[in-house]
Amino acid sequence: MNTPAHDLFAGDDGETRRFGFRSAPRQKFAPWHKARKQFIRSEHWGAEIQNLLMDTGSSSPIKYFGLPGNDMLDLRYFVSEYFPARTPKLRFLAFDRLGRQGNSWDSASATGSLAALRRMDGVDNRSEVFDEELALIGEPDSLASERFNAAGPFDIVNIDLTDGVAKSSNESAPSMYAAIAHIFDLQRRQKRPWLFFLTTRYDSMNVHRDARNHFGSIILKNLDQCASFAHAYDRCFPDQRPAFGTPWSTDATAVGICKWLVDLAVNIGCEVAIRWVAKYRVQDSAGEPDMLSLVIRVTPDLRPTGVRAIGVLPLKVDECLQAKQIPGAVKDSLDVDKLMQVDEPARDRALADTADLLVATGRYSADEYFRWIADGAPSRQVEAPQQRQPVSELAPRGAPG
């Protein structure tokens, strides 16, 4: 980070603290506090946000939709890195299940995080966080859908899930499929390039059979009708064509998810560039990757409005051309866990930045965080202490990220 987050954010109770930890209900470290998440946040999401800002050159607020969690670490990072000045501001709409499980501290911490963000010069004061479920966006008469429609369209959409976008049947209600489809449909109103981030489980235990069949059908359709896609797929994944009723590879699932998103973009007349595909492990650190992180840039018809208004038909986007990039992007996906093991400077930067973000909330100790990392970041979440602790400079060398 260019400037430590703890120098930019006051603690959420109004105090500025660089080394402190206020007396409060204990907070636990979670898988998304590992170095790999900050690497994706900065090197994938952040890099594309920076490119978007440079390309658009707009002074109007940049609209962001996401699922930030109680500590709002993504938003804290984006504001401190890319919106430090007054123009353009970041205007965000966030959905979160505040205190939905009887945890009043969750609600209080989210409210405090929102207050801390609103104090920043780079945040539009119309930014809001609501206690809403993402899937309800797909329900036309829901308050979630109404709020989403009113605030959009967005420049950045960040769907950062802890489980699978395809975990339930596409016939379930509320439907995650319908929600994502509605997001893309709303975005047809967006007249400048925009970003879509998706983080989702994609292992066999988190992909419903209906979703697998749907992904398989759209892949098979492209294999049959698009020679360039078929060539790319067979080159990248020989002898791995999907077949109904047979086990799937995670690569085929990743291709299916990408293909689904590309179809949604093509249906609203947009071109797609798959900027990043990354993967890492949540369930079994020694097993195969089970979490997928996608970054795509969506570009609408950018011809002058007057040209479109005089009866010129919208540009017809070549779906085959858009789809042929998918197999290579998935084949070349970055294993972030392995990178954190071999690239020590990248890992140390990510750990230091994460510590800054956590300490800035006033609810975590940096020393305890680095101790958690040195212990292997166990799945059994370690509780942060309530006492003040001095901040360590770096995690011990060789500690897993």
Short mmCIF file of C-alpha atoms in Angstrom, two decimals:
data_model
loop_
_atom_site.label_atom_id
_atom_site.label_comp_id
_atom_site.label_asym_id
_atom_site.label_seq_id
_atom_site.Cartn_x
_atom_site.Cartn_y
_atom_site.Cartn_z
CA MET A 1 0.00 0.00 0.00
CA ASN A 2 1.27 3.45 -0.81
CA THR A 3 0.16 4.81 2.56
CA PRO A 4 -0.47 2.57 5.58
CA ALA A 5 -4.17 2.16 6.16
CA HIS A 6 -3.74 2.93 9.86
CA ASP A 7 -2.47 6.40 8.90
CA LEU A 8 -5.59 7.03 6.82
CA PHE A 9 -8.36 5.56 8.94
CA ALA A 10 -9.32 6.42 12.43
CA GLY A 11 -10.47 3.55 14.57
CA ASP A 12 -14.14 2.94 14.11
CA ASP A 13 -14.95 4.49 17.48
CA GLY A 14 -13.39 7.77 16.31
CA GLU A 15 -9.90 7.37 17.77
CA THR A 16 -6.82 7.32 15.55
CA ARG A 17 -4.55 4.47 16.58
CA ARG A 18 -1.44 3.10 14.96
CA PHE A 19 -0.55 0.33 17.36
CA GLY A 20 -3.58 -0.05 19.55
CA PHE A 21 -6.39 -2.50 19.99
CA ARG A 22 -9.44 -1.28 21.78
CA SER A 23 -11.21 -3.25 24.44
CA ALA A 24 -14.05 -4.92 22.54
CA PRO A 25 -15.54 -8.32 21.84
CA ARG A 26 -12.79 -10.53 20.51
CA GLN A 27 -12.47 -10.87 16.75
CA LYS A 28 -11.32 -14.05 15.04
CA PHE A 29 -9.01 -14.37 12.08
CA ALA A 30 -10.53 -15.97 9.00
CA PRO A 31 -9.33 -17.52 5.72
CA TRP A 32 -9.84 -14.21 3.92
CA HIS A 33 -7.20 -12.67 6.17
CA LYS A 34 -4.45 -14.70 4.51
CA ALA A 35 -1.86 -13.07 2.26
CA ARG A 36 -3.39 -14.53 -0.90
CA LYS A 37 -6.57 -12.44 -0.49
CA GLN A 38 -4.63 -9.20 -0.23
CA PHE A 39 -2.56 -10.23 -3.27
CA ILE A 40 -5.76 -10.62 -5.30
CA ARG A 41 -7.16 -7.42 -3.80
CA SER A 42 -4.14 -5.38 -4.89
CA GLU A 43 -2.64 -7.13 -7.91
CA HIS A 44 -5.86 -8.22 -9.63
CA TRP A 45 -8.80 -6.12 -8.41
CA GLY A 46 -6.79 -3.02 -7.59
CA ALA A 47 -4.75 -3.08 -10.79
CA GLU A 48 -7.90 -3.27 -12.90
CA ILE A 49 -9.56 -0.49 -10.91
CA GLN A 50 -6.50 1.67 -11.54
CA ASN A 51 -6.66 0.89 -15.27
CA LEU A 52 -10.37 1.70 -15.33
CA LEU A 53 -9.81 5.05 -13.64
CA MET A 54 -7.05 5.94 -16.09
CA ASP A 55 -9.14 4.92 -19.10
CA THR A 56 -12.38 6.64 -18.13
CA GLY A 57 -10.85 9.85 -16.77
CA SER A 58 -14.19 10.68 -15.23
CA SER A 59 -14.69 13.20 -12.44
CA SER A 60 -18.12 11.80 -11.58
CA PRO A 61 -18.35 9.25 -8.75
CA ILE A 62 -17.24 5.70 -9.48
CA LYS A 63 -20.11 3.41 -8.49
CA TYR A 64 -19.24 0.15 -6.73
CA PHE A 65 -21.43 -2.75 -5.64
CA GLY A 66 -20.11 -5.47 -3.37
CA LEU A 67 -20.41 -7.74 -0.34
CA PRO A 68 -17.82 -6.18 1.96
CA GLY A 69 -18.17 -8.07 5.24
CA ASN A 70 -18.25 -6.40 8.64
CA ASP A 71 -14.70 -5.01 8.49
CA MET A 72 -15.08 -3.79 4.89
CA LEU A 73 -11.43 -4.51 4.13
CA ASP A 74 -11.88 -4.33 0.36
CA LEU A 75 -13.47 -0.90 0.54
CA ARG A 76 -10.88 0.35 3.04
CA TYR A 77 -8.10 -0.72 0.70
CA PHE A 78 -9.68 0.67 -2.47
CA VAL A 79 -10.39 4.03 -0.88
CA SER A 80 -6.90 4.40 0.60
CA GLU A 81 -5.18 3.36 -2.64
CA TYR A 82 -7.29 4.68 -5.49
CA PHE A 83 -9.62 7.34 -4.09
CA PRO A 84 -7.46 9.38 -1.69
CA ALA A 85 -8.46 12.71 -3.23
CA ARG A 86 -11.81 14.39 -3.57
CA THR A 87 -12.30 13.60 -7.29
CA PRO A 88 -13.47 11.13 -8.36
CA LYS A 89 -15.15 9.80 -5.28
CA LEU A 90 -16.15 6.20 -4.68
CA ARG A 91 -19.88 5.72 -4.19
CA PHE A 92 -20.70 2.24 -3.00
CA LEU A 93 -23.76 0.14 -2.41
CA ALA A 94 -23.03 -2.86 -0.22
CA PHE A 95 -25.21 -5.74 0.88
CA ASP A 96 -24.38 -7.53 4.09
CA ARG A 97 -26.26 -9.71 6.54
CA LEU A 98 -25.68 -7.49 9.55
CA GLY A 99 -26.20 -9.34 12.78
CA ARG A 100 -28.50 -11.82 11.01
CA GLN A 101 -27.37 -14.66 13.30
CA GLY A 102 -28.02 -12.81 16.53
CA ASN A 103 -24.53 -11.30 16.60
CA SER A 104 -25.04 -7.70 17.61
CA TRP A 105 -21.29 -7.03 17.45
CA ASP A 106 -21.36 -7.84 13.73
CA SER A 107 -23.96 -5.15 13.23
CA ALA A 108 -22.06 -2.68 15.39
CA SER A 109 -18.74 -3.36 13.64
CA ALA A 110 -20.28 -2.97 10.19
CA THR A 111 -21.93 0.29 11.23
CA GLY A 112 -18.62 1.52 12.62
CA SER A 113 -16.80 0.53 9.44
CA LEU A 114 -19.30 2.46 7.34
CA ALA A 115 -18.88 5.52 9.55
CA ALA A 116 -15.09 5.32 9.23
CA LEU A 117 -15.32 5.09 5.45
CA ARG A 118 -17.71 8.01 5.20
CA ARG A 119 -15.17 10.21 6.97
CA MET A 120 -12.79 9.79 4.03
CA ASP A 121 -12.55 12.53 1.43
CA GLY A 122 -12.68 9.95 -1.35
CA VAL A 123 -16.04 8.46 -0.33
CA ASP A 124 -19.33 9.81 -1.64
CA ASN A 125 -21.66 10.44 1.30
CA ARG A 126 -24.50 8.69 -0.53
CA SER A 127 -22.74 5.36 -0.03
CA GLU A 128 -24.87 2.80 1.78
CA VAL A 129 -24.72 -0.65 3.38
CA PHE A 130 -27.94 -2.63 3.70
CA ASP A 131 -28.87 -5.82 5.48
CA GLU A 132 -29.82 -7.66 2.30
CA GLU A 133 -29.18 -11.00 0.63
CA LEU A 134 -27.47 -10.96 -2.75
CA ALA A 135 -29.81 -13.59 -4.21
CA LEU A 136 -32.83 -11.35 -3.62
CA ILE A 137 -31.61 -9.02 -6.37
CA GLY A 138 -33.11 -11.56 -8.75
CA GLU A 139 -36.57 -11.20 -7.17
CA PRO A 140 -38.24 -8.29 -9.05
CA ASP A 141 -40.48 -7.19 -6.17
CA SER A 142 -37.83 -7.39 -3.44
CA LEU A 143 -36.41 -4.40 -1.60
CA ALA A 144 -32.91 -5.66 -2.51
CA SER A 145 -33.76 -5.48 -6.21
CA GLU A 146 -35.29 -2.03 -5.79
CA ARG A 147 -32.23 -0.71 -4.01
CA PHE A 148 -29.86 -2.22 -6.55
CA ASN A 149 -31.83 -0.82 -9.51
CA ALA A 150 -31.98 2.65 -7.99
CA ALA A 151 -28.24 2.86 -7.32
CA GLY A 152 -26.99 1.38 -10.59
CA PRO A 153 -25.57 0.99 -13.10
CA PHE A 154 -22.17 0.34 -11.57
CA ASP A 155 -18.56 0.75 -12.65
CA ILE A 156 -17.38 -2.11 -10.44
CA VAL A 157 -19.36 -5.16 -9.33
CA ASN A 158 -17.60 -7.40 -6.82
CA ILE A 159 -19.40 -10.67 -6.00
CA ASP A 160 -17.06 -12.13 -3.37
CA LEU A 161 -18.66 -15.32 -2.03
CA THR A 162 -17.50 -17.71 0.67
CA ASP A 163 -19.38 -20.59 -0.93
CA GLY A 164 -20.43 -21.46 -4.47
CA VAL A 165 -22.37 -19.33 -6.94
CA ALA A 166 -23.56 -22.65 -8.41
CA LYS A 167 -24.15 -24.50 -5.15
CA SER A 168 -27.94 -24.55 -5.42
CA SER A 169 -30.27 -25.66 -8.15
CA ASN A 170 -31.05 -23.03 -10.75
CA GLU A 171 -34.72 -23.69 -9.89
CA SER A 172 -34.23 -22.62 -6.28
CA ALA A 173 -35.69 -19.37 -5.00
CA PRO A 174 -34.23 -16.94 -4.40
CA SER A 175 -31.80 -17.89 -7.18
CA MET A 176 -28.17 -16.81 -7.37
CA TYR A 177 -28.38 -17.39 -11.12
CA ALA A 178 -31.27 -14.95 -11.42
CA ALA A 179 -29.42 -12.42 -9.28
CA ILE A 180 -26.28 -12.48 -11.44
CA ALA A 181 -28.40 -12.37 -14.60
CA HIS A 182 -30.29 -9.35 -13.24
CA ILE A 183 -27.00 -7.60 -12.45
CA PHE A 184 -25.86 -7.99 -16.05
CA ASP A 185 -29.26 -6.96 -17.38
CA LEU A 186 -29.19 -3.77 -15.31
CA GLN A 187 -25.67 -3.08 -16.55
CA ARG A 188 -26.95 -2.70 -20.11
CA ARG A 189 -27.56 0.89 -18.95
CA GLN A 190 -23.83 1.35 -18.40
CA LYS A 191 -22.30 3.30 -21.27
CA ARG A 192 -18.65 2.98 -20.31
CA PRO A 193 -16.41 -0.02 -19.57
CA TRP A 194 -17.01 -1.70 -16.22
CA LEU A 195 -15.49 -4.47 -14.10
CA PHE A 196 -17.01 -7.67 -12.78
CA PHE A 197 -15.24 -9.67 -10.05
CA LEU A 198 -16.45 -13.11 -8.99
CA THR A 199 -15.02 -15.24 -6.18
CA THR A 200 -16.70 -18.62 -5.78
CA ARG A 201 -16.15 -22.21 -4.68
CA TYR A 202 -15.96 -24.45 -7.75
CA ASP A 203 -15.14 -27.91 -6.42
CA SER A 204 -17.55 -30.79 -6.98
CA MET A 205 -19.11 -30.45 -3.51
CA ASN A 206 -20.10 -26.85 -4.26
CA VAL A 207 -21.47 -27.15 -7.80
CA HIS A 208 -25.02 -28.45 -8.04
CA ARG A 209 -25.78 -31.10 -10.63
CA ASP A 210 -28.20 -28.72 -12.40
CA ALA A 211 -25.48 -26.10 -12.71
CA ARG A 212 -22.99 -28.69 -13.93
CA ASN A 213 -25.45 -29.80 -16.59
CA HIS A 214 -26.08 -26.19 -17.63
CA PHE A 215 -22.38 -25.41 -17.84
CA GLY A 216 -21.84 -28.63 -19.78
CA SER A 217 -24.54 -27.80 -22.28
CA ILE A 218 -23.17 -24.34 -23.08
CA ILE A 219 -19.62 -25.71 -23.39
CA LEU A 220 -20.77 -28.50 -25.71
CA LYS A 221 -22.73 -26.00 -27.79
CA ASN A 222 -19.58 -23.92 -28.30
CA LEU A 223 -17.50 -27.00 -29.03
CA ASP A 224 -20.00 -27.89 -31.74
CA GLN A 225 -20.59 -24.44 -33.23
CA CYS A 226 -17.37 -22.51 -32.68
CA ALA A 227 -14.24 -23.96 -34.26
CA SER A 228 -11.87 -21.47 -32.61
CA PHE A 229 -13.29 -22.26 -29.16
CA ALA A 230 -13.10 -26.02 -29.84
CA HIS A 231 -9.49 -25.71 -30.97
CA ALA A 232 -8.55 -23.71 -27.88
CA TYR A 233 -10.39 -26.09 -25.55
CA ASP A 234 -8.87 -29.26 -26.99
CA ARG A 235 -5.40 -27.70 -26.98
CA CYS A 236 -5.69 -26.67 -23.34
CA PHE A 237 -7.67 -29.64 -22.01
CA PRO A 238 -7.15 -32.68 -24.26
CA ASP A 239 -9.52 -35.57 -23.54
CA GLN A 240 -11.46 -33.46 -21.00
CA ARG A 241 -14.64 -32.66 -22.91
CA PRO A 242 -17.56 -32.59 -20.46
CA ALA A 243 -20.01 -35.46 -20.59
CA PHE A 244 -23.28 -35.75 -18.72
CA GLY A 245 -23.26 -38.24 -15.86
CA THR A 246 -19.48 -38.37 -15.57
CA PRO A 247 -17.12 -36.71 -13.05
CA TRP A 248 -16.06 -33.18 -13.92
CA SER A 249 -12.68 -31.53 -13.53
CA THR A 250 -12.53 -28.16 -11.80
CA ASP A 251 -11.02 -26.79 -15.01
CA ALA A 252 -14.20 -27.71 -16.92
CA THR A 253 -16.27 -26.06 -14.19
CA ALA A 254 -14.16 -22.89 -14.41
CA VAL A 255 -14.61 -22.84 -18.19
CA GLY A 256 -18.38 -23.27 -17.69
CA ILE A 257 -18.61 -20.40 -15.21
CA CYS A 258 -16.62 -18.13 -17.52
CA LYS A 259 -18.76 -19.16 -20.48
CA TRP A 260 -21.94 -18.37 -18.52
CA LEU A 261 -20.66 -14.88 -17.68
CA VAL A 262 -19.52 -14.24 -21.25
CA ASP A 263 -23.00 -15.22 -22.49
CA LEU A 264 -24.62 -12.77 -20.05
CA ALA A 265 -22.38 -9.97 -21.35
CA VAL A 266 -22.94 -10.83 -25.02
CA ASN A 267 -26.70 -10.85 -24.42
CA ILE A 268 -26.55 -7.17 -23.44
CA GLY A 269 -24.36 -6.29 -26.45
CA CYS A 270 -21.02 -6.13 -24.64
CA GLU A 271 -17.57 -7.45 -25.34
CA VAL A 272 -15.61 -9.18 -22.59
CA ALA A 273 -11.92 -9.37 -21.69
CA ILE A 274 -10.99 -12.00 -19.11
CA ARG A 275 -8.27 -10.17 -17.25
CA TRP A 276 -7.42 -12.58 -14.45
CA VAL A 277 -8.22 -16.14 -13.43
CA ALA A 278 -6.82 -17.21 -10.06
CA LYS A 279 -7.39 -20.16 -7.75
CA TYR A 280 -6.57 -21.22 -4.21
CA ARG A 281 -7.52 -23.69 -1.49
CA VAL A 282 -10.06 -23.32 1.29
CA GLN A 283 -11.10 -26.82 2.36
CA ASP A 284 -7.79 -28.71 2.12
CA SER A 285 -4.52 -26.81 1.99
CA ALA A 286 -2.78 -29.88 0.55
CA GLY A 287 -5.49 -30.68 -1.98
CA GLU A 288 -6.57 -29.25 -5.30
CA PRO A 289 -7.73 -25.62 -5.55
CA ASP A 290 -11.41 -25.19 -4.71
CA MET A 291 -11.86 -21.40 -4.84
CA LEU A 292 -11.96 -19.48 -8.11
CA SER A 293 -11.35 -15.76 -8.56
CA LEU A 294 -12.33 -14.13 -11.86
CA VAL A 295 -11.78 -10.58 -13.08
CA ILE A 296 -13.47 -9.55 -16.32
CA ARG A 297 -13.74 -6.20 -18.03
CA VAL A 298 -16.99 -5.57 -19.88
CA THR A 299 -17.12 -3.05 -22.72
CA PRO A 300 -20.43 -1.81 -24.15
CA ASP A 301 -21.06 -0.26 -27.57
CA LEU A 302 -18.95 2.90 -27.28
CA ARG A 303 -20.11 4.59 -30.49
CA PRO A 304 -21.40 8.14 -29.93
CA THR A 305 -24.95 8.26 -28.64
CA GLY A 306 -26.08 10.26 -31.67
CA VAL A 307 -24.94 7.52 -34.02
CA ARG A 308 -26.98 4.92 -32.14
CA ALA A 309 -30.00 7.23 -31.91
CA ILE A 310 -30.51 7.67 -35.68
CA GLY A 311 -31.50 4.06 -36.20
CA VAL A 312 -28.13 2.34 -36.53
CA LEU A 313 -28.47 -1.17 -35.18
CA PRO A 314 -26.47 -2.06 -32.06
CA LEU A 315 -23.18 -3.77 -32.72
CA LYS A 316 -23.61 -7.53 -32.87
CA VAL A 317 -21.03 -9.07 -30.60
CA ASP A 318 -19.39 -12.22 -31.94
CA GLU A 319 -19.97 -14.75 -29.14
CA CYS A 320 -17.48 -17.18 -30.65
CA LEU A 321 -14.78 -14.54 -30.63
CA GLN A 322 -15.53 -13.70 -26.99
CA ALA A 323 -15.57 -17.37 -25.90
CA LYS A 324 -12.34 -18.53 -27.50
CA GLN A 325 -10.26 -16.71 -24.86
CA ILE A 326 -11.76 -18.78 -22.04
CA PRO A 327 -9.84 -22.10 -22.26
CA GLY A 328 -6.45 -20.39 -22.36
CA ALA A 329 -7.37 -18.06 -19.49
CA VAL A 330 -8.41 -21.02 -17.31
CA LYS A 331 -5.41 -23.11 -18.35
CA ASP A 332 -3.06 -20.29 -17.38
CA SER A 333 -4.87 -19.54 -14.11
CA LEU A 334 -2.66 -18.41 -11.25
CA ASP A 335 -2.35 -20.71 -8.23
CA VAL A 336 -2.07 -18.00 -5.59
CA ASP A 337 -1.23 -20.42 -2.76
CA LYS A 338 1.81 -21.68 -4.67
CA LEU A 339 2.85 -18.15 -5.55
CA MET A 340 2.76 -17.13 -1.89
CA GLN A 341 5.07 -20.05 -1.08
CA VAL A 342 7.74 -19.09 -3.62
CA ASP A 343 7.49 -15.29 -3.96
CA GLU A 344 8.55 -14.09 -0.53
CA PRO A 345 8.55 -10.33 -1.32
CA ALA A 346 5.00 -10.52 -2.71
CA ARG A 347 3.89 -12.52 0.30
CA ASP A 348 5.50 -10.14 2.80
CA ARG A 349 3.92 -7.11 1.14
CA ALA A 350 0.52 -8.77 1.23
CA LEU A 351 0.88 -9.71 4.90
CA ALA A 352 2.01 -6.22 5.89
CA ASP A 353 -0.87 -4.62 3.99
CA THR A 354 -3.36 -7.02 5.57
CA ALA A 355 -2.03 -6.21 9.03
CA ASP A 356 -2.43 -2.49 8.31
CA LEU A 357 -6.03 -3.01 7.22
CA LEU A 358 -6.91 -5.16 10.23
CA VAL A 359 -5.30 -2.84 12.77
CA ALA A 360 -7.11 0.12 11.17
CA THR A 361 -10.44 -1.39 12.20
CA GLY A 362 -9.46 -1.14 15.87
CA ARG A 363 -10.54 -4.75 16.39
CA TYR A 364 -7.39 -6.78 15.76
CA SER A 365 -3.81 -7.00 16.97
CA ALA A 366 -1.02 -7.12 14.37
CA ASP A 367 1.20 -9.21 16.68
CA GLU A 368 -1.54 -11.79 17.09
CA TYR A 369 -2.20 -11.75 13.37
CA PHE A 370 1.42 -12.54 12.55
CA ARG A 371 1.39 -15.23 15.24
CA TRP A 372 -1.67 -16.76 13.55
CA ILE A 373 0.16 -16.72 10.21
CA ALA A 374 3.28 -18.26 11.76
CA ASP A 375 1.11 -21.05 13.22
CA GLY A 376 -0.06 -21.90 9.71
CA ALA A 377 -3.26 -19.81 9.75
CA PRO A 378 -5.25 -22.72 11.20
CA SER A 379 -8.85 -23.22 10.15
CA ARG A 380 -9.81 -23.12 13.82
CA GLN A 381 -9.98 -19.35 14.02
CA VAL A 382 -7.71 -17.82 16.63
CA GLU A 383 -9.20 -15.07 18.73
CA ALA A 384 -7.38 -11.76 18.80
CA PRO A 385 -6.51 -10.49 22.30
CA GLN A 386 -8.09 -7.43 23.83
CA GLN A 387 -4.88 -5.92 25.18
CA ARG A 388 -2.63 -3.45 23.39
CA GLN A 389 0.30 -5.06 21.65
CA PRO A 390 3.25 -3.57 19.75
CA VAL A 391 3.12 -4.20 16.01
CA SER A 392 5.61 -6.65 14.52
CA GLU A 393 7.48 -5.50 11.43
CA LEU A 394 6.97 -8.71 9.43
CA ALA A 395 5.78 -12.24 9.84
CA PRO A 396 8.57 -14.75 10.52
CA ARG A 397 10.41 -15.83 7.39
CA GLY A 398 9.05 -19.01 5.93
CA ALA A 399 5.66 -18.73 7.66
CA PRO A 400 2.86 -19.82 5.34
CA GLY A 401 0.70 -17.10 3.76
#
